[in-house]
Amino acid sequence: MPTQTLPAPGAADGTRRRRRAPRAWLGTLPLLVFAGLCFGLPVGALLYGAVTHKEPGRATSLTGENITTTLQGPYLNSLAGSVELSALTALVGTVLGMLIAQAVVTSRGGALRESVLTASGVLANFGGIPLAFAFVATLGISGVVTQLVHLDSLGWNLYSFTGLSVIYLYFLVPLMVLISVPALDGLRPQWREAAQNAGATDGQFWRHVGLPVLAPTLLGGFVLLFGSAFAAYATAAALVGGSVPLVTLKIADALSGNVQVGQENVALALSLDMIVIAGLVMAVYLPLQRRSTRWLH
Amino acid sequence: MTRLRVRPHGRLIAAVALSTAALTALTACGAKSDTADATTAGGVKAGAATSVADFGSMDDLVAAAEKEGTLNTIALPPDWANYGEIIKAFEAKYKIKIKNETPDAASADEINAVKSRKGQDRAPDVVDLGVPFNQSGAAEGLFAPYKVASYDKIPAEQKDAQARWYNDYGGYISIGCDASRIKVCPTTFADLLKPEYKGKVALNGNPNKSGSAFGGVYAAALANGGSFTDIQPGIDFFGKLKKNGNFIPVESTPATVEKGETPISIDWDYLNASYAGEFKSKGLDWKVSVPTDGVYAQYYSQAINKDAPHPAAARLWMEYLYSAEGQNLWLKGFARPVLLPSMTADGTVDKTLVANLPQVAGTPTFPKSADLDAVKAVLAKNWDKAVS
C-alpha cells in the first residue's frame, strides 16, 4: 500500500479514517493469506498430529498421550538439556559478543573494525556439518590441536556438553558482535562526556546510562542466540549422536530412522514443546524490552 | 481521485489472482500417468499382478516394464551392499532408467514417501526397509503382494506369508579395526573393555535411529548374558564402555575411519568388509571380525509399493534381485543374500565371493517382532542415561 493513503497517526479527520480503514485492511489480505498458509498450516498440522493417535486400520483418536510422553523420561531430559545448553551458550555468547563489539567500536583502527565485522558476518553463518567437521579436524580425538597440545590428557573431550558449548559459541559470538556493533555505535560519546562532566565514574556511566540504553539490544541478542542454539541440529547430530540429550536430535530419532516405528506424533508433540518454550522466552523478553525502550523515545 | 481509488483494488485483485494461480499450480502437479493402469498380456492389471504368471511370461513382464521405462527407487546408497553395481547392471540389462532418490534416506523416510506421494508419478516403486518397517508398512496396507519366482526358496521366518515383503540381504554385527593404528585388534565384545582401546570404539550412529548401531547394542546384549527379549545388558555394556572412556559417540563413517577418529567401528560386516577394500588403496589395514561372544544377524527386506507408478518395472526389479544374478551381486558387496543357503545347495552361488565373507560359525536366528518392539522401548528409555 502506498504510504500516502494511510492516515497519519493521530489524524483529526475522523470520517475519512473510518471510510478508509476497511480498504486498508483488505490490502493486507494477501499477506494474511500468505502467513496463514505458510505459518498457520504447518502449526495447525503439528498441533493436530501432537494431540491425535492413529493405528493402522483404526480411526484417528484424540489423545494427550504424545504430549505426556514428551514430558517424561528421556524426552523431558532432552528438553531440559536443550534449554540448559541454549541458555548457557546464549548467556556466554551475549557477554563475549558484547565485549568484543565494544572493543571493536572503541578501537581507533578502521581496519580492525572492518575485518572483525566481515569475519563475524562469515562465521555467524558457519554452522551445520561443515562446522562440526572443522572442529573434529582441529579439536577431535585425532585433531591437529588436540595432538599438538595433548589436550586429551587435560581431560578435553569434544564429544560432550562442554565440547558442544564451545562449538555453539563459535557461531553465536560473531552473531552477537553483529547485533551489538550498531547499538554501541548509537551510544553517543556526548553522553559519556556529559556524565563525566557531571562527575560520574566509568562504572556509574555504564550502570545508569550505558547498560539501560543497551538493554533492549542485549535482551534481543540473548533471545536470538537462545533461539539459534535451541534450534541447531546438524552440528550436534554429526558430533554427539545420542550422548548429549537434545530435543532436536530426539525429534530426528522419532521422525526419520531405521529403528523406532510409529513415533511421528511424539516428534510433533516435541516440536510443540519447543514452540511453547520459545513462546515463554518471548513472553519474558517482550515486556522487558518494552519497559527498557519506553524512555528512549 | 477516481483513478487513485481504483488502483489499490486492481492491485488487490491482481494479488489474489496471483496467489490463486500459484496454489492451483502447486496442487495440479505430479498426477499419475495413465500407463500405470495398463492391462498385461495375461489379462491382469500390472498393479494387481502377484506373480510372473499374471503377466503371461517373463518376456511379457520385461516388455511391460520396458514400456513403462522408469523405476523409482529410494534410499539405495551406491556404496551399501553393492547397490551401485546392481543399479547399473539392471539398467544395462533392461531398457529401464532407475531414478534413485535420496540414497541416504532412512526407512522412516521411505514409508513417508510412499504415503505422502500416493497417486503421484514420483512415488517410490520399491522400498528396501529395516525390519520393523516392513511389518508396520504391511499392517498399514502399503505393499502389494507379489511372489518372485524363487519365493518358495526363501526360509519361512524371513518372509511374509502373504508375500507383501521378504528379506533380501543381511549380515552380522562385526568389529572393524584399523590394524595400522591398533596393535592388537579386538575380536570380542569383552575385548572392547580393555584399557588399551581408550577413546577408540565407535558405533555407526545412534542406536535409537541407526539400524546397525541398534544391532551393535543387541549383539553386545547377547554377549553379556542378555537375550532377544532383554537388551539391557547391551545398554549397560556401552554404559561401561563410556564410563571407562573407550566409547566415543562419533558416528563412524569411512571418513572418520580414514582420519583415525574412529579406529574401531562396530557395524554390519558387509559394510566393514567393503570398507577394507576401499581403505587398502589408501594405505589403511582394515580388519573385520564377527565377535564370537555376540553373534547377531539382521536382514533388510524388499517390498513393492501398492500404488507404484511403474508396477511392472517394480515387479521386474524384484525378479532381478531374487535371481541368481541379483543375489550374487549382493554377495559381491559382502552382504549375505537371503537365498544363499538354497543357492549353495543348487550350485548357482559364486563360491569365490562366499570365500571372501567374514567367517561366522552356525546359522543366524532372529528376534520376533514383539521382542523387537519391547527391546526398542527399553532402548529408547535407557540409552541416553547410559551414555551421557
Short mmCIF file of N, CA and C in Angstrom, two decimals, chain A residues 258, chain B residues 77 79-83 128-130 168-175 204 211-212 266-278 286 288-290 296-301 329-337 356-358 360:
data_model
loop_
_atom_site.label_atom_id
_atom_site.label_comp_id
_atom_site.label_asym_id
_atom_site.label_seq_id
_atom_site.Cartn_x
_atom_site.Cartn_y
_atom_site.Cartn_z
N ASN A 258 15.80 -45.81 11.30
CA ASN A 258 15.62 -47.20 10.88
C ASN A 258 15.16 -48.07 12.02
N PRO B 77 21.96 -46.56 -1.14
CA PRO B 77 23.28 -45.94 -1.24
C PRO B 77 24.18 -46.79 -2.14
N ASP B 79 27.28 -47.25 -2.16
CA ASP B 79 28.38 -47.97 -1.50
C ASP B 79 27.86 -48.89 -0.40
N TRP B 80 26.61 -49.26 -0.48
CA TRP B 80 25.99 -50.10 0.55
C TRP B 80 25.55 -51.39 -0.13
N ALA B 81 26.16 -52.51 0.29
CA ALA B 81 25.77 -53.83 -0.22
C ALA B 81 25.80 -53.87 -1.75
N ASN B 82 26.70 -53.09 -2.35
CA ASN B 82 26.91 -53.13 -3.80
C ASN B 82 25.74 -52.60 -4.61
N TYR B 83 24.89 -51.77 -4.03
CA TYR B 83 23.72 -51.28 -4.75
C TYR B 83 24.10 -50.50 -6.01
N ASP B 128 13.38 -50.67 0.22
CA ASP B 128 14.29 -51.59 0.91
C ASP B 128 14.29 -51.15 2.37
N LEU B 129 13.65 -51.96 3.23
CA LEU B 129 13.32 -51.47 4.57
C LEU B 129 14.01 -52.23 5.69
N GLY B 130 14.23 -51.53 6.81
CA GLY B 130 14.66 -52.18 8.03
C GLY B 130 13.51 -53.00 8.61
N ASP B 168 15.85 -59.48 1.93
CA ASP B 168 16.65 -59.51 0.71
C ASP B 168 18.12 -59.85 0.99
N TYR B 169 18.73 -59.12 1.89
CA TYR B 169 20.13 -59.41 2.21
C TYR B 169 20.37 -58.94 3.63
N GLY B 170 21.45 -59.41 4.20
CA GLY B 170 21.74 -59.00 5.57
C GLY B 170 23.17 -59.32 5.92
N GLY B 171 23.44 -59.29 7.20
CA GLY B 171 24.79 -59.57 7.64
C GLY B 171 24.87 -59.61 9.14
N TYR B 172 26.08 -59.75 9.63
CA TYR B 172 26.33 -59.87 11.06
C TYR B 172 26.94 -58.58 11.59
N ILE B 173 26.71 -58.34 12.86
CA ILE B 173 27.41 -57.25 13.52
C ILE B 173 28.88 -57.63 13.61
N SER B 174 29.74 -56.71 13.20
CA SER B 174 31.17 -57.02 13.19
C SER B 174 31.95 -55.88 13.83
N ILE B 175 33.20 -56.17 14.16
CA ILE B 175 34.09 -55.14 14.70
C ILE B 175 35.15 -54.86 13.63
N ASN B 204 28.07 -47.08 14.42
CA ASN B 204 27.64 -46.36 13.22
C ASN B 204 26.35 -45.62 13.52
N GLY B 211 19.97 -48.53 12.26
CA GLY B 211 19.73 -49.96 12.39
C GLY B 211 20.98 -50.73 12.78
N SER B 212 22.14 -50.33 12.22
CA SER B 212 23.34 -51.09 12.53
C SER B 212 23.81 -50.82 13.96
N ILE B 266 31.98 -50.55 15.25
CA ILE B 266 31.03 -51.67 15.26
C ILE B 266 29.98 -51.41 14.20
N ASP B 267 29.88 -52.30 13.24
CA ASP B 267 28.99 -52.05 12.09
C ASP B 267 28.66 -53.40 11.44
N TRP B 268 27.76 -53.38 10.44
CA TRP B 268 27.46 -54.60 9.70
C TRP B 268 28.73 -55.12 9.05
N ASP B 269 28.88 -56.44 8.98
CA ASP B 269 30.10 -56.98 8.41
C ASP B 269 30.24 -56.64 6.93
N TYR B 270 29.09 -56.50 6.21
CA TYR B 270 29.23 -56.21 4.78
C TYR B 270 29.72 -54.78 4.53
N LEU B 271 29.39 -53.87 5.46
CA LEU B 271 29.92 -52.51 5.32
C LEU B 271 31.40 -52.48 5.68
N ASN B 272 31.74 -53.06 6.84
CA ASN B 272 33.13 -53.10 7.26
C ASN B 272 34.00 -53.80 6.23
N ALA B 273 33.49 -54.92 5.68
CA ALA B 273 34.29 -55.67 4.71
C ALA B 273 34.49 -54.88 3.42
N SER B 274 33.46 -54.16 3.01
CA SER B 274 33.63 -53.40 1.77
C SER B 274 34.53 -52.18 2.00
N TYR B 275 34.55 -51.65 3.23
CA TYR B 275 35.47 -50.55 3.52
C TYR B 275 36.92 -51.03 3.39
N ALA B 276 37.15 -52.32 3.78
CA ALA B 276 38.51 -52.85 3.78
C ALA B 276 39.17 -52.66 2.42
N GLY B 277 38.44 -53.04 1.36
CA GLY B 277 38.99 -52.90 0.02
C GLY B 277 39.24 -51.44 -0.33
N GLU B 278 38.28 -50.61 0.03
CA GLU B 278 38.37 -49.18 -0.26
C GLU B 278 39.58 -48.56 0.46
N TRP B 286 42.44 -52.41 7.29
CA TRP B 286 41.16 -52.52 8.00
C TRP B 286 40.79 -53.99 8.21
N VAL B 288 38.38 -57.01 9.80
CA VAL B 288 36.97 -57.22 10.17
C VAL B 288 36.82 -58.56 10.86
N SER B 289 36.18 -58.54 12.03
CA SER B 289 35.87 -59.83 12.66
C SER B 289 34.47 -59.79 13.24
N VAL B 290 33.76 -60.92 13.10
CA VAL B 290 32.45 -61.03 13.72
C VAL B 290 32.70 -61.52 15.14
N TYR B 296 25.04 -61.58 16.13
CA TYR B 296 23.69 -61.07 15.83
C TYR B 296 23.61 -60.73 14.34
N ALA B 297 22.64 -61.34 13.69
CA ALA B 297 22.44 -61.07 12.26
C ALA B 297 21.10 -60.42 12.04
N GLN B 298 21.03 -59.57 11.05
CA GLN B 298 19.74 -58.97 10.70
C GLN B 298 19.68 -58.75 9.21
N TYR B 299 18.49 -58.92 8.67
CA TYR B 299 18.31 -58.74 7.23
C TYR B 299 17.41 -57.55 6.97
N TYR B 300 17.59 -56.95 5.82
CA TYR B 300 16.65 -55.93 5.36
C TYR B 300 15.62 -56.63 4.49
N SER B 301 14.52 -55.97 4.19
CA SER B 301 13.52 -56.61 3.32
C SER B 301 13.10 -55.69 2.20
N LEU B 329 25.22 -60.41 -6.92
CA LEU B 329 25.71 -59.03 -6.88
C LEU B 329 25.73 -58.51 -5.44
N TRP B 330 24.70 -58.87 -4.66
CA TRP B 330 24.70 -58.51 -3.23
C TRP B 330 25.89 -59.16 -2.54
N LEU B 331 26.10 -60.44 -2.88
CA LEU B 331 27.20 -61.20 -2.30
C LEU B 331 28.53 -60.51 -2.61
N LYS B 332 28.62 -59.96 -3.81
CA LYS B 332 29.84 -59.26 -4.21
C LYS B 332 30.08 -58.05 -3.31
N GLY B 333 29.00 -57.49 -2.77
CA GLY B 333 29.12 -56.37 -1.83
C GLY B 333 29.25 -56.85 -0.40
N PHE B 334 29.61 -58.12 -0.20
CA PHE B 334 29.84 -58.74 1.11
C PHE B 334 28.55 -58.90 1.93
N ALA B 335 27.40 -58.64 1.34
CA ALA B 335 26.14 -58.87 2.05
C ALA B 335 25.73 -60.32 1.80
N ARG B 336 25.02 -60.89 2.79
CA ARG B 336 24.59 -62.28 2.62
C ARG B 336 23.18 -62.28 2.06
N PRO B 337 23.01 -62.68 0.80
CA PRO B 337 21.66 -62.67 0.21
C PRO B 337 20.79 -63.74 0.85
N ASN B 356 35.13 -64.83 0.38
CA ASN B 356 35.57 -63.50 0.84
C ASN B 356 34.84 -63.02 2.09
N LEU B 357 33.71 -63.66 2.41
CA LEU B 357 32.91 -63.17 3.54
C LEU B 357 33.63 -63.38 4.86
N PRO B 358 33.45 -62.46 5.82
CA PRO B 358 33.99 -62.70 7.16
C PRO B 358 33.42 -64.00 7.72
N VAL B 360 31.83 -66.79 10.00
CA VAL B 360 30.88 -66.89 11.11
C VAL B 360 30.52 -68.36 11.27
#
